[in-house]
Amino acid sequence: MAELATRVGTLSLRNPFLLASGIWGESGESLAGAWGAGAGGVITKSIGTSARAGFPNPTVEQYGKWGMLNAMGLPNPGIDEYPREIEVALRAGATVIGSIFGGAAEEFATLARRMAATGVAALELNLSCPHAEGYGTEVGSDPSDVEEIVRAVVEVVRIPVIAKITPNTSDPAALAAAAERGGAAAVSAINTVRGLAIDVRLRRPVLAHGLGGLSGPAIKPVGLACVWQIYERVRIPIIGVGGISTGQDALEYLMAGARAVEVGTAVTQGGIRVFRRLVRQLSASLGELGIPSAERAVGAAHSAGQADLGARSPARAHIAKPA
Ligand code: DHB
């Protein structure tokens, strides 16, 4: 059996499959459920300073096997309420990563302190929701903003800080490089791709908010391209996200340079039972290719990786170019 345990910086994961933020994370029980179903770790929904109801319905448009478009509006109970849910997941033994969103560096830092105090293993900064006014992409598209936010958070917590990068920009790798300069322990790439659906009879957008974020198999090539480019640009570890619904999808992300992956839309389609299947499939794919561990596959599709798969330290499986 191929070894699936992986490290993202100092964060140790029993397998590379993380529950993505915003999916199945309403309660501590649901997070614990995903952990019990075999996830390597679970990421909370994105939490802000106060409760938000989110956008009115419709908030989701399905695209069958291709994925879905959504604009939820960052609904969450706020940082005063949510820690009790995290406590439930932690008590179940889950590796929990706390996701936070804010409108500026100071707000992120305040939230980060509060989130870190819950006992989560790491933080993920939502710098990439594609449609919430004042948040996400609006504060995560300029490299200098990303660097400032990450630095402000890193200064106030001792746990690893992961910056979740948007693909809705001309140079996602520049955002990853900015996160690295700010002291991020890792980046996750990508968040959803900005999209729109039109109802021609009603002559208006399908989603109440109008613009939304596209996820699922349709965006896998976009995610892979971003991970690929980021791997060539930075030295910090990468968590791949976007359209992972099989073990082979995950292996593609590992070979593109990711050390772990997040699974979201596949969970909405197949439930948390997908985690066991993903673990089984990745293990089988690695076995078929004679690759002894998930970590040994990291970056293997890059030319430096092909030259000597197996001969190098997987923790530093590439030579980064200067920023
Ligand atoms: C929402 C947030 C996201 O980060 C995303 O990718 C899609 C939707 C939201 O809450 O609307």
PDB file of C-alpha atoms and ligand atoms in Angstrom, residues 46 55 70-75 126 128-132 164 191-193 212-213, ligand 1:
ATOM      1  CA  SER A  46     -15.202  30.954   6.268  1.00  0.00           C
ATOM      2  CA  PHE A  55     -27.491  36.192  -0.076  1.00  0.00           C
ATOM      3  CA  ASN A  70     -22.812  29.362  -6.289  1.00  0.00           C
ATOM      4  CA  ALA A  71     -23.071  32.683  -4.536  1.00  0.00           C
ATOM      5  CA  MET A  72     -23.894  32.094  -0.889  1.00  0.00           C
ATOM      6  CA  GLY A  73     -22.638  35.462   0.375  1.00  0.00           C
ATOM      7  CA  LEU A  74     -20.319  34.084   3.058  1.00  0.00           C
ATOM      8  CA  PRO A  75     -23.124  33.068   5.443  1.00  0.00           C
ATOM      9  CA  ASN A 126     -10.157  33.391   2.258  1.00  0.00           C
ATOM     10  CA  SER A 128     -10.535  34.601  -3.012  1.00  0.00           C
ATOM     11  CA  CYS A 129     -14.353  34.486  -2.769  1.00  0.00           C
ATOM     12  CA  PRO A 130     -15.155  35.765  -6.278  1.00  0.00           C
ATOM     13  CA  HIS A 131     -18.234  37.858  -5.561  1.00  0.00           C
ATOM     14  CA  ALA A 132     -18.643  39.146  -1.979  1.00  0.00           C
ATOM     15  CA  LYS A 164      -6.224  30.709  -0.446  1.00  0.00           C
ATOM     16  CA  ASN A 191     -10.945  29.124  -5.094  1.00  0.00           C
ATOM     17  CA  THR A 192     -13.940  29.202  -7.419  1.00  0.00           C
ATOM     18  CA  VAL A 193     -13.799  30.734 -10.888  1.00  0.00           C
ATOM     19  CA  GLY A 212     -21.140  33.469  -8.622  1.00  0.00           C
ATOM     20  CA  GLY A 213     -18.252  31.055  -8.307  1.00  0.00           C
TER      21      GLY A 213
HETATM   22  C1  DHB B   1     -18.707  31.871  -1.536  1.00  0.00           C
HETATM   23  C2  DHB B   1     -17.449  32.009  -1.018  1.00  0.00           C
HETATM   24  C3  DHB B   1     -16.373  31.495  -1.708  1.00  0.00           C
HETATM   25  O1  DHB B   1     -15.092  31.586  -1.260  1.00  0.00           O
HETATM   26  C4  DHB B   1     -16.575  30.860  -2.931  1.00  0.00           C
HETATM   27  O2  DHB B   1     -15.531  30.382  -3.595  1.00  0.00           O
HETATM   28  C5  DHB B   1     -17.838  30.732  -3.437  1.00  0.00           C
HETATM   29  C6  DHB B   1     -18.911  31.230  -2.738  1.00  0.00           C
HETATM   30  C7  DHB B   1     -19.873  32.471  -0.862  1.00  0.00           C
HETATM   31  O3  DHB B   1     -20.000  32.399   0.357  1.00  0.00           O
HETATM   32  O4  DHB B   1     -20.721  33.066  -1.573  1.00  0.00           O
END
